Short mmCIF file of C-alpha atoms (C1' of nucleotides) in Angstrom, two decimals:
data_model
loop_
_atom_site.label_atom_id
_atom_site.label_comp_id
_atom_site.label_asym_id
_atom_site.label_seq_id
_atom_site.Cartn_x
_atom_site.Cartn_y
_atom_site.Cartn_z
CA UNK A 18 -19.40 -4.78 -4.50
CA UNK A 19 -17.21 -7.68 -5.05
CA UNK A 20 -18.15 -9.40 -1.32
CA UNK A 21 -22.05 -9.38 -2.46
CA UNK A 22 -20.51 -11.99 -5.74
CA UNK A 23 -17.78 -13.90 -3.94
CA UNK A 24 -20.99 -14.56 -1.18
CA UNK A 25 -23.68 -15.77 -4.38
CA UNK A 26 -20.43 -17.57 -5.48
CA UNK A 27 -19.93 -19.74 -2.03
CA UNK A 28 -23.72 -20.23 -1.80
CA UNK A 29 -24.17 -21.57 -5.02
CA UNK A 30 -21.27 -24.25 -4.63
CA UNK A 31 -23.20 -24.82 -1.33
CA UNK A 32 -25.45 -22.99 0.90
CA UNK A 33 -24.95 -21.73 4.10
CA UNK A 34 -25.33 -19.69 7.20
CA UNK A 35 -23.34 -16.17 8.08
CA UNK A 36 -21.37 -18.00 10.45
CA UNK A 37 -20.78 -20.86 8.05
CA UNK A 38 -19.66 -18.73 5.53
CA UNK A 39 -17.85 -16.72 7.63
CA UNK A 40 -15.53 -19.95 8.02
CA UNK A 41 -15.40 -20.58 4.65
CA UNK A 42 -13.82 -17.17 4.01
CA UNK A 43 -10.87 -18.00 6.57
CA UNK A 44 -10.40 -21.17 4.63
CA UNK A 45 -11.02 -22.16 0.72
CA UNK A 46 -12.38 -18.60 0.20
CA UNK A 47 -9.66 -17.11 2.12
CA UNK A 48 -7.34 -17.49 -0.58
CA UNK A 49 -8.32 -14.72 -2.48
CA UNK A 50 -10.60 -12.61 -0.38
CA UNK A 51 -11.36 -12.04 3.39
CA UNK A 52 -14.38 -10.59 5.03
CA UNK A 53 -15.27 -10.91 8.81
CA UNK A 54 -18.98 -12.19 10.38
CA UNK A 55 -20.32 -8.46 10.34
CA UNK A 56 -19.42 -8.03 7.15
CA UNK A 57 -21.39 -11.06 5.68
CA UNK A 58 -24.22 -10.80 7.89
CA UNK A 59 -24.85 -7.20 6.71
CA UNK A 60 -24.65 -8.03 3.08
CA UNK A 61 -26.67 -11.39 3.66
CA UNK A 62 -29.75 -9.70 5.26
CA UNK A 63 -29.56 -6.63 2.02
CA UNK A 64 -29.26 -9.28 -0.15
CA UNK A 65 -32.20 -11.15 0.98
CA UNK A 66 -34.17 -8.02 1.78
CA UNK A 67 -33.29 -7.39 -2.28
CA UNK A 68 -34.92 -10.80 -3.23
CA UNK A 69 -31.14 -12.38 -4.38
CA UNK A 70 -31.65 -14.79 -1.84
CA UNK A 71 -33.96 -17.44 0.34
CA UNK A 72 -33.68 -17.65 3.59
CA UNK A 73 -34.92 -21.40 5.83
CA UNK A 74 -34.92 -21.10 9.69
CA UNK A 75 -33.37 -24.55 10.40
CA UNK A 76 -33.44 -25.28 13.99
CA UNK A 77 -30.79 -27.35 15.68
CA UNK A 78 -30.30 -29.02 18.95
CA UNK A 79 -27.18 -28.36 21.13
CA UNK A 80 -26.84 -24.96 19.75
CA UNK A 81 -28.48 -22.45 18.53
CA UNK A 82 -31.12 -21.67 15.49
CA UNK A 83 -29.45 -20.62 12.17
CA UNK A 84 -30.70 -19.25 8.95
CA UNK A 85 -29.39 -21.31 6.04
CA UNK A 86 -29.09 -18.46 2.85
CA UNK A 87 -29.43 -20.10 -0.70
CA UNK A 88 -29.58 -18.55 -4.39
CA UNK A 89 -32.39 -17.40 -5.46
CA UNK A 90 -33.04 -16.80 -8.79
CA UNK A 91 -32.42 -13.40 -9.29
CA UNK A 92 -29.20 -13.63 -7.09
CA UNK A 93 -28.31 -16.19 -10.03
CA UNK A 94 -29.35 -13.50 -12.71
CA UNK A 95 -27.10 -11.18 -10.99
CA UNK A 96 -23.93 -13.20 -10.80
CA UNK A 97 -24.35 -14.00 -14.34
CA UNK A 98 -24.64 -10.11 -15.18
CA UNK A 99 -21.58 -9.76 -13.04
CA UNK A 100 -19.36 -12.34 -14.81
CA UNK A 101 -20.08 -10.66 -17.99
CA UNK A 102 -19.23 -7.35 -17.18
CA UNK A 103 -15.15 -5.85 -16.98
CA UNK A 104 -13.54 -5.40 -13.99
CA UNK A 105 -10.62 -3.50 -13.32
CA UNK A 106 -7.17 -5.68 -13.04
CA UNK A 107 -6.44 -4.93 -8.99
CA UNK A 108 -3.71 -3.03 -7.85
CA UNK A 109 -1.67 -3.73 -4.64
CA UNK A 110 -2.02 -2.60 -0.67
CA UNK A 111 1.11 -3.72 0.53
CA UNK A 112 2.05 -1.67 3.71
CA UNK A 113 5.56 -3.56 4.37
CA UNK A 114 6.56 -1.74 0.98
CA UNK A 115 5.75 0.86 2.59
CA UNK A 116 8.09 0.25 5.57
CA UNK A 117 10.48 -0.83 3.36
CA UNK A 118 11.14 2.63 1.78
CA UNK A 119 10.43 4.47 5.10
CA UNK A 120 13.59 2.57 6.74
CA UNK A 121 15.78 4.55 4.28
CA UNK A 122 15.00 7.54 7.19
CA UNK A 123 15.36 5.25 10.04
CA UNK A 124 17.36 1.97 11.58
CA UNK A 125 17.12 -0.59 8.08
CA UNK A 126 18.50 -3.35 10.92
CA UNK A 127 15.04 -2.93 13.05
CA UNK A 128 13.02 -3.83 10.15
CA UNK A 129 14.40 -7.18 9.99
CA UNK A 130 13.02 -9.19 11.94
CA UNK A 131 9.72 -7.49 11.44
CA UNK A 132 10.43 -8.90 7.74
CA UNK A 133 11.24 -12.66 8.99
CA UNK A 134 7.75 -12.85 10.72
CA UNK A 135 6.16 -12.05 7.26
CA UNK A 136 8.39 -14.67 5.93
CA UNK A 137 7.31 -17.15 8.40
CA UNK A 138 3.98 -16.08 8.06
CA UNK A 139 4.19 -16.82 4.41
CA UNK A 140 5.61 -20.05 4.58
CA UNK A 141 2.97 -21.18 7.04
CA UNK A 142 0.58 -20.13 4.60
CA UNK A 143 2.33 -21.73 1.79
CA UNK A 144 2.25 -25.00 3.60
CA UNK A 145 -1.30 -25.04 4.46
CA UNK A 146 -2.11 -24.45 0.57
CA UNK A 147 -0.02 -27.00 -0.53
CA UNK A 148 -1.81 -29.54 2.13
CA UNK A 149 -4.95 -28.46 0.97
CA UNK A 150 -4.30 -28.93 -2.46
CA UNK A 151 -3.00 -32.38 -1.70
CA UNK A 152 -5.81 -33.58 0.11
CA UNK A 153 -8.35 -32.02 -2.47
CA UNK A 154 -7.11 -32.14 -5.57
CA UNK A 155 -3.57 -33.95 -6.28
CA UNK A 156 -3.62 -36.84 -3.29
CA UNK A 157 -4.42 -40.44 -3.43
CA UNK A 158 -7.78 -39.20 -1.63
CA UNK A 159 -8.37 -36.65 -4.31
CA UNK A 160 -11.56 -37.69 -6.48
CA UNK A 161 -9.83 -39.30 -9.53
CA UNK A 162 -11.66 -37.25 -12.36
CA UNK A 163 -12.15 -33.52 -10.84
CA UNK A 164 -15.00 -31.59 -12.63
CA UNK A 165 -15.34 -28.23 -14.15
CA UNK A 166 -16.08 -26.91 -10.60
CA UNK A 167 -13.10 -28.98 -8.90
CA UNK A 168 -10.61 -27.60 -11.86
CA UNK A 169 -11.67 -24.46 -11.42
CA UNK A 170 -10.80 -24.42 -7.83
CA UNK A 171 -7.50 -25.86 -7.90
CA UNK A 172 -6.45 -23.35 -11.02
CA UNK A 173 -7.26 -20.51 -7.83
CA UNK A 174 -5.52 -22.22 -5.43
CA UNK A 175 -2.62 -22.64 -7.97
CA UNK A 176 -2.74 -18.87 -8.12
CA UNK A 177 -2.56 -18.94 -4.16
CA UNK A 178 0.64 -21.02 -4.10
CA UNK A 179 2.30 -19.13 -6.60
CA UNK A 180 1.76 -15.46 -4.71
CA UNK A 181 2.97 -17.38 -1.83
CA UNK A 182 6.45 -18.58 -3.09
CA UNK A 183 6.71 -15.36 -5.35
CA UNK A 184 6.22 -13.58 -2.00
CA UNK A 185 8.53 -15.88 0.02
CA UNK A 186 11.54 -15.59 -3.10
CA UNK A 187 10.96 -11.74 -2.14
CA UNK A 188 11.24 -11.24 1.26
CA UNK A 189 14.68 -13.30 0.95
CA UNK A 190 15.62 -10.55 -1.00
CA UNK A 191 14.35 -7.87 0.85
CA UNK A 192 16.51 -9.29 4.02
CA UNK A 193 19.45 -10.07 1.79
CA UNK A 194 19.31 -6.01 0.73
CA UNK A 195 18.85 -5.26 3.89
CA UNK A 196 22.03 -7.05 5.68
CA UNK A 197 24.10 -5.08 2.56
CA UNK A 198 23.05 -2.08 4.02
CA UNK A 199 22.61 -2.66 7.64
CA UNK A 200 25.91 -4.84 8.15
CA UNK A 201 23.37 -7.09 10.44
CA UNK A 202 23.79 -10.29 9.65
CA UNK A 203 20.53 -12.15 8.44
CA UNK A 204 18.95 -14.86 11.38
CA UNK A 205 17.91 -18.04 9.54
CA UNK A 206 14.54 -18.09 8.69
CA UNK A 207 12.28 -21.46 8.05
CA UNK B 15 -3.68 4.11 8.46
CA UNK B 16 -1.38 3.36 6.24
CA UNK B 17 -2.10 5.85 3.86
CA UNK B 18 -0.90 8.33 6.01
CA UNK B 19 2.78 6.23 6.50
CA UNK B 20 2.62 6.40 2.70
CA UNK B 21 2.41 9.94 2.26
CA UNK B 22 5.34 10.38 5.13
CA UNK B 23 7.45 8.35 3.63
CA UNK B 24 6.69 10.10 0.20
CA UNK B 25 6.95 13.68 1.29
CA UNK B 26 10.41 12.75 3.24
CA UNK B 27 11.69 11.48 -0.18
CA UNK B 28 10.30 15.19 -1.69
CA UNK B 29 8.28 17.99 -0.14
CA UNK B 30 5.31 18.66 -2.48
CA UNK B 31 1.79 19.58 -3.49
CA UNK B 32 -1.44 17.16 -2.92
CA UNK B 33 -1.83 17.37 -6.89
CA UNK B 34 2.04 16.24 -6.87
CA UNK B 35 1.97 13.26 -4.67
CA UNK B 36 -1.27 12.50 -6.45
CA UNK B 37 0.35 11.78 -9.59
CA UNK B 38 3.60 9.98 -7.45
CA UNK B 39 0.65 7.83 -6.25
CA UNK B 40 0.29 7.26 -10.05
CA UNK B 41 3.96 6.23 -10.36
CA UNK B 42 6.53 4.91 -8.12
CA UNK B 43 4.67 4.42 -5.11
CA UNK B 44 1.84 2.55 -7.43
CA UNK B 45 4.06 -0.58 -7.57
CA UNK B 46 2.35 -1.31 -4.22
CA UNK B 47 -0.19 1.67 -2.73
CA UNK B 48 -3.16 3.43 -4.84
CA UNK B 49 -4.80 6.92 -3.78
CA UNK B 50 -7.05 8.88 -5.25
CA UNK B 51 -6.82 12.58 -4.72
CA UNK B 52 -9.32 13.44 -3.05
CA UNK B 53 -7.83 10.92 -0.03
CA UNK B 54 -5.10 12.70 -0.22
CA UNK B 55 -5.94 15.96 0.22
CA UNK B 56 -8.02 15.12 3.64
CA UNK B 57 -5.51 13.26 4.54
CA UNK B 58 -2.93 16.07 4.09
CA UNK B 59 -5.49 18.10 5.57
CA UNK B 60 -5.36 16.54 8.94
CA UNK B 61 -1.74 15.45 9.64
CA UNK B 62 -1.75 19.39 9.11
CA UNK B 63 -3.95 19.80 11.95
CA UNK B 64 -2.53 17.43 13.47
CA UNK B 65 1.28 19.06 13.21
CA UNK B 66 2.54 16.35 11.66
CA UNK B 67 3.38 18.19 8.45
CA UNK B 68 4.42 21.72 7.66
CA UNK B 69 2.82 23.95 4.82
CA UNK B 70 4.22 26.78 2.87
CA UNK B 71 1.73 28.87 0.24
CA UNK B 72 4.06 28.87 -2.93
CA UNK B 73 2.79 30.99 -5.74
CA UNK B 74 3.26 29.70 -9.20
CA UNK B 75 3.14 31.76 -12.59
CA UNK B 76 1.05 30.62 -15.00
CA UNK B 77 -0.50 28.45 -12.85
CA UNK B 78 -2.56 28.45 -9.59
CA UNK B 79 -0.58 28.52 -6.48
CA UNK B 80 0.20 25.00 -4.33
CA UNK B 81 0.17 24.58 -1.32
CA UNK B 82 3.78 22.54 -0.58
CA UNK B 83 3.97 20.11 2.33
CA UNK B 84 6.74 18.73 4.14
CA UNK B 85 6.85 16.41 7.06
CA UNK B 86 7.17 18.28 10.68
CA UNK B 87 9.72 17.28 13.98
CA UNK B 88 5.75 15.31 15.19
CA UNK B 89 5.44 13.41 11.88
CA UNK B 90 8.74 11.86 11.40
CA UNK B 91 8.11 10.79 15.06
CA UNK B 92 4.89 9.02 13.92
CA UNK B 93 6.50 7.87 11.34
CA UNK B 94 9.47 6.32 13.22
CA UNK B 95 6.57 4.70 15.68
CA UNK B 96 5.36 3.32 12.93
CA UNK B 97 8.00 1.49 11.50
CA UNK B 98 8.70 0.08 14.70
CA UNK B 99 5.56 -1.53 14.92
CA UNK B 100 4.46 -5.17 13.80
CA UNK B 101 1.69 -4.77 11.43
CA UNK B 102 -0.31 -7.67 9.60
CA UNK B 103 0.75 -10.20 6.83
CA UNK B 104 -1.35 -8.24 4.04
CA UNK B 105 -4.24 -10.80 2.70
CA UNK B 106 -5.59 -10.64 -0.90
CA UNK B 107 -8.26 -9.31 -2.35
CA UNK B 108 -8.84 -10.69 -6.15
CA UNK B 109 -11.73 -10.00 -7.98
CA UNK B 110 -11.11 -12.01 -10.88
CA UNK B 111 -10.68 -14.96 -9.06
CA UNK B 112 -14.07 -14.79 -7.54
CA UNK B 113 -15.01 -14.60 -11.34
CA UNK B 114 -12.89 -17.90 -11.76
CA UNK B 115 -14.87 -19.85 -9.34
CA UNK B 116 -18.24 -18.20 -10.35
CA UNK B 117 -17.81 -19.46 -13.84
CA UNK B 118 -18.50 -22.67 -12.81
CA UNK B 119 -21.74 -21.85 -12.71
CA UNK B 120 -21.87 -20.32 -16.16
CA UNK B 121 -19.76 -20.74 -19.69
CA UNK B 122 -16.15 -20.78 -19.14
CA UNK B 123 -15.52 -19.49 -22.59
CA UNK B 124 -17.53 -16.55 -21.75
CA UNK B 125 -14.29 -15.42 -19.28
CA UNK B 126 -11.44 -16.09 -21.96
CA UNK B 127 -11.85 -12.55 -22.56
CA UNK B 128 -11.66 -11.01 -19.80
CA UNK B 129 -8.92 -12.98 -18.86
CA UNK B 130 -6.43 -11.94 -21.82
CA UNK B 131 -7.03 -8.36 -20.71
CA UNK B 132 -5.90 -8.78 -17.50
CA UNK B 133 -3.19 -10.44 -19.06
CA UNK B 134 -2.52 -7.95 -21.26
CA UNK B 135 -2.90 -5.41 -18.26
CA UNK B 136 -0.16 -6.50 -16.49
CA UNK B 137 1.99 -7.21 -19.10
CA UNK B 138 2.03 -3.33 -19.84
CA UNK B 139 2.58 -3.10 -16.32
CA UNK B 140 5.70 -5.19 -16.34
CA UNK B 141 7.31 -3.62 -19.43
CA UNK B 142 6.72 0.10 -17.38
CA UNK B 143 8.32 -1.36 -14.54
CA UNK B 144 11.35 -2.99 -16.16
CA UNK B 145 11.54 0.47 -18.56
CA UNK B 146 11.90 2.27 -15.07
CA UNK B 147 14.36 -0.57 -13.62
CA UNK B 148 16.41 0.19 -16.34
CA UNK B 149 16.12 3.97 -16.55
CA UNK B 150 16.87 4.27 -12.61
CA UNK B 151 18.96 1.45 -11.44
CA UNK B 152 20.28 -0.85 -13.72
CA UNK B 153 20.90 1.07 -16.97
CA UNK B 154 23.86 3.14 -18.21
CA UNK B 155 22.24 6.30 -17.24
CA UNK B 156 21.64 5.04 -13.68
CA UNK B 157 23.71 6.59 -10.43
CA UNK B 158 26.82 4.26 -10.54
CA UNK B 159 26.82 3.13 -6.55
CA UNK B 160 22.89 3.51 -5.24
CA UNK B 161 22.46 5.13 -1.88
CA UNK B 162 20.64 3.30 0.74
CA UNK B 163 17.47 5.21 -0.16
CA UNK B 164 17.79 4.03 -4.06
CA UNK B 165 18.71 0.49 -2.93
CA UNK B 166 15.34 0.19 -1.25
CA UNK B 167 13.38 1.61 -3.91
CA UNK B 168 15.04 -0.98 -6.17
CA UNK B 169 14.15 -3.91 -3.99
CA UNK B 170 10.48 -2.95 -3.71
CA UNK B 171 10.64 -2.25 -7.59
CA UNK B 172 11.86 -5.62 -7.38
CA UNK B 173 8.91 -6.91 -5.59
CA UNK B 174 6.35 -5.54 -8.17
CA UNK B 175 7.90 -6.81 -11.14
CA UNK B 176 8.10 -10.58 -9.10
CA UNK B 177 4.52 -10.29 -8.83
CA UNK B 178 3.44 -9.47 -12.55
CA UNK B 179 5.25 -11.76 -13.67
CA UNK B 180 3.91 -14.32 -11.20
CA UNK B 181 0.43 -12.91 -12.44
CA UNK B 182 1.16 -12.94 -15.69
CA UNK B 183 1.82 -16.75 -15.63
CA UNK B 184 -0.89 -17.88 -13.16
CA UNK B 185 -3.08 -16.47 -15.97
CA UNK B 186 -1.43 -18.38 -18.83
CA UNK B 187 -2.38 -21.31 -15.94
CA UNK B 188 -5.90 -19.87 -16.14
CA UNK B 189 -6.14 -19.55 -19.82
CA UNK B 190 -5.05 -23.11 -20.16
CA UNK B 191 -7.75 -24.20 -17.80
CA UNK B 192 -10.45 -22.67 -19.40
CA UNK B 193 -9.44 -24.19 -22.36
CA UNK B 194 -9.40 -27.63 -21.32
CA UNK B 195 -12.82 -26.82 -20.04
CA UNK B 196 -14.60 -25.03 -22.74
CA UNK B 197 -12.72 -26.36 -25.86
CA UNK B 198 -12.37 -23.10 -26.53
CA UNK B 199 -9.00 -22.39 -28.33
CA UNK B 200 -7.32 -19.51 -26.23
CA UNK B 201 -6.06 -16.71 -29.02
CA UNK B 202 -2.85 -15.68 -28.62
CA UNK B 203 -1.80 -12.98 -26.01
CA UNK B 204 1.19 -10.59 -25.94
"C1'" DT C 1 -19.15 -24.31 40.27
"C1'" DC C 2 -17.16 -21.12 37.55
"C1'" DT C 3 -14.83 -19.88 33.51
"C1'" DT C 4 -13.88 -20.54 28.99
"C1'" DT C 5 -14.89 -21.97 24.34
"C1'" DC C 6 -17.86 -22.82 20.43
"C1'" DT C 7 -21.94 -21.93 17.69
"C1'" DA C 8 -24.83 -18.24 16.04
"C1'" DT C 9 -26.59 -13.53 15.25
"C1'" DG C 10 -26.59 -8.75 15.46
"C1'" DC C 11 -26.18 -3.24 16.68
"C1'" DA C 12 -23.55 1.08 16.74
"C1'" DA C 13 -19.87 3.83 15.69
"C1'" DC C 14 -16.18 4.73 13.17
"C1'" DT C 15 -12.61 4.97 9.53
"C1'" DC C 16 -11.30 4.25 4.87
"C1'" DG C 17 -12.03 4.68 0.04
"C1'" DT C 18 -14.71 6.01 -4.19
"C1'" DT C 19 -17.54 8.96 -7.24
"C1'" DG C 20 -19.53 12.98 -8.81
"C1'" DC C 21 -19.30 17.58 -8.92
"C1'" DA C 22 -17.44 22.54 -8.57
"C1'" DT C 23 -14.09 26.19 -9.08
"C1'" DA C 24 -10.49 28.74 -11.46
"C1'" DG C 25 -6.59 30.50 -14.14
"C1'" DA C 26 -3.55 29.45 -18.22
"C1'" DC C 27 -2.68 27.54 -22.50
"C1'" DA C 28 -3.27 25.17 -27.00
"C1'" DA C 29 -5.99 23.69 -30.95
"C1'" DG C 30 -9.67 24.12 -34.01
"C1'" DC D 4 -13.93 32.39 -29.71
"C1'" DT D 5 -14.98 28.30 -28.00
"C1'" DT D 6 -13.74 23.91 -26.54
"C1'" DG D 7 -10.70 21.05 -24.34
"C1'" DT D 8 -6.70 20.04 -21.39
"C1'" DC D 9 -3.54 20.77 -17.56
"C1'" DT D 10 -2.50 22.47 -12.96
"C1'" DA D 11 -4.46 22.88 -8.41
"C1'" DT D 12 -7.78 22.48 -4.55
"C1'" DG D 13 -11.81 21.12 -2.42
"C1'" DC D 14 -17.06 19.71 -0.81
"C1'" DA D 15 -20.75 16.29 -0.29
"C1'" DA D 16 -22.53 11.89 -0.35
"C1'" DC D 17 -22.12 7.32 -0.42
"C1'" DG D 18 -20.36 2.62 0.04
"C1'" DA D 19 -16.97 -0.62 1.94
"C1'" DG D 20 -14.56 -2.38 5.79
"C1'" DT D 21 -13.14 -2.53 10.84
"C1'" DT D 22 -13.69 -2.60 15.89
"C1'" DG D 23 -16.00 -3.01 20.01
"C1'" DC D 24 -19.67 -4.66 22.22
"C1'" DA D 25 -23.93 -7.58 23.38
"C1'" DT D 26 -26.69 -11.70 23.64
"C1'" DA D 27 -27.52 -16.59 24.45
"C1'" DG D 28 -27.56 -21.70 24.85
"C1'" DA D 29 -24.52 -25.81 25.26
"C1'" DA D 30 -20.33 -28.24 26.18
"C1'" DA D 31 -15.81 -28.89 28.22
"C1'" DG D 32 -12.41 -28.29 31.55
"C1'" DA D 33 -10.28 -26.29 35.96
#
DNA sequence: TCTTTCTATGCAACTCGTTGCATAGACAAG
DNA sequence: CTTGTCTATGCAACGAGTTGCATAGAAAGA
């Protein structure tokens, strides 16, 4: 149930349409959690239909209609409830593990460059944190005081970076195990 | 699908029992997949039909028989496809850093808690995984040269104890944020 | 002019994953 | 002797998440 809180969550720092919000979560959002449009549209219209949210028809010219979602009060209520309560510490998904041990009955060379496009795909991602936190947080354009909401941003983002050079440091290693078993020398990578 | 890759991989390491790669699920390949067993007996139950894995009825004494699977010619073909494949960067999903945000509309003392328990979570989760480092790989007791199938357990073993202890400081980060915020003094963890 | 792209919303079908419950024999502790 | 725990398998229902498709107006480019 963890989409219905991260979408009360992006509403109450500002509110939105789906689509809008559906953005968000590719960007700022993204970081930590990912949904796609039928996803949020689904829980937006059984969250309003539960009273946890307003809806405002705003029209717009040059494209069409869209329904801007906002808190409503027992959407606040509920998010409250929800910070207070436990939640389990996550556990991990990560299917190129999974890969990894399966090449021990295969080819370890043809998992390597399989391994350097999740490396570059890291680094990209990596880069585009690190920009972001410039320009929000750490740059000369960076509001000079943040506030409770700002600090508690960058602190995630932080936490973004750091899975991102963690993961980075890692799949060096992976490829470095791999050449010692596969004799296949290691392309350069980033 | 990857569940089913999982099992593959896990049943070429060992033929066993749904209850038996339920508790594996528990163990080794928890550093980086989670199944409950109930997935894994449907799952089990249709690579069967399927023909991607064998069965064999073995009666037990003392105990209810099992039913033992191993992987067929048709699964370690899938299998093979699979690896072959490019599949996604994995993206995150993080619960508690939805909570991290949300607290900005709330007390940030109110989270301290929660916090150190996920610390201290995954700081039991790092001593298990450097107890089994030890026990398997690097200790006295471990195989003197690994084999290409230990080497790549050891580098994924690698990977999960890189990312608690990347967790385990992002939420010292955390702590110290909600400190700053709150003027709450943190209480010591671990 | 025609195609593509962007904004904006949504249905239908499906797979994946979780939770609660049921069964059943063997063993250990109270 | 009853309760609880461990092995071992499974059904049913639900909730979460993905994929494909459909619509529709406006702008931009070939």
């Amino acid at each position: 149930m963890a989409l219905d809180h991260a979408i009360l969550v992006s509403l109450l720092e500002k509110p939105g349409s789906g689509y809008e919000l559906a953005r968000r979560f590719d960007r700022s959002i993204g970081y930590f959690w990912t949904a796609t449009h039928q996803q949020i549209y689904r829980v937006l219209a059984r969250m309003e239909g539960d009273g946890l949210l307003a809806v405002r028809e705003v029209p717009q010219q040059g494209r069409p209609d869209k329904k801007e979602y906002s808190v409503a009060g027992p959407g606040r209520s509920a998010l409250a409830g929800w910070l207070h309560e436990p939640i389990e510490p996550e556990s991990l998904r990560h299917d190129l593990a999974v890969k990894i041990r399966g090449v021990a009955f295969d080819d370890p060379a043809a998992l390597v460059q399989e391994v350097e496009r999740h490396h570059r795909a890291h680094s990209d991602r990596l880069a585009r944190y690190l920009a972001g936190e410039l320009r929000d947080f750490t740059g000369p354009d960076a509001p000079a005081p943040l506030d409770a909401g700002q600090e508690l941003q960058h602190v995630v983002l932080r936490g973004g970076i750091a899975y991102e050079r963690m993961t980075i440091a890692w799949l060096d290693d992976v490829l470095a195990t791999l050449h010692r078993l596969g004799g296949t020398a290691p392309t350069a990578t980033a």
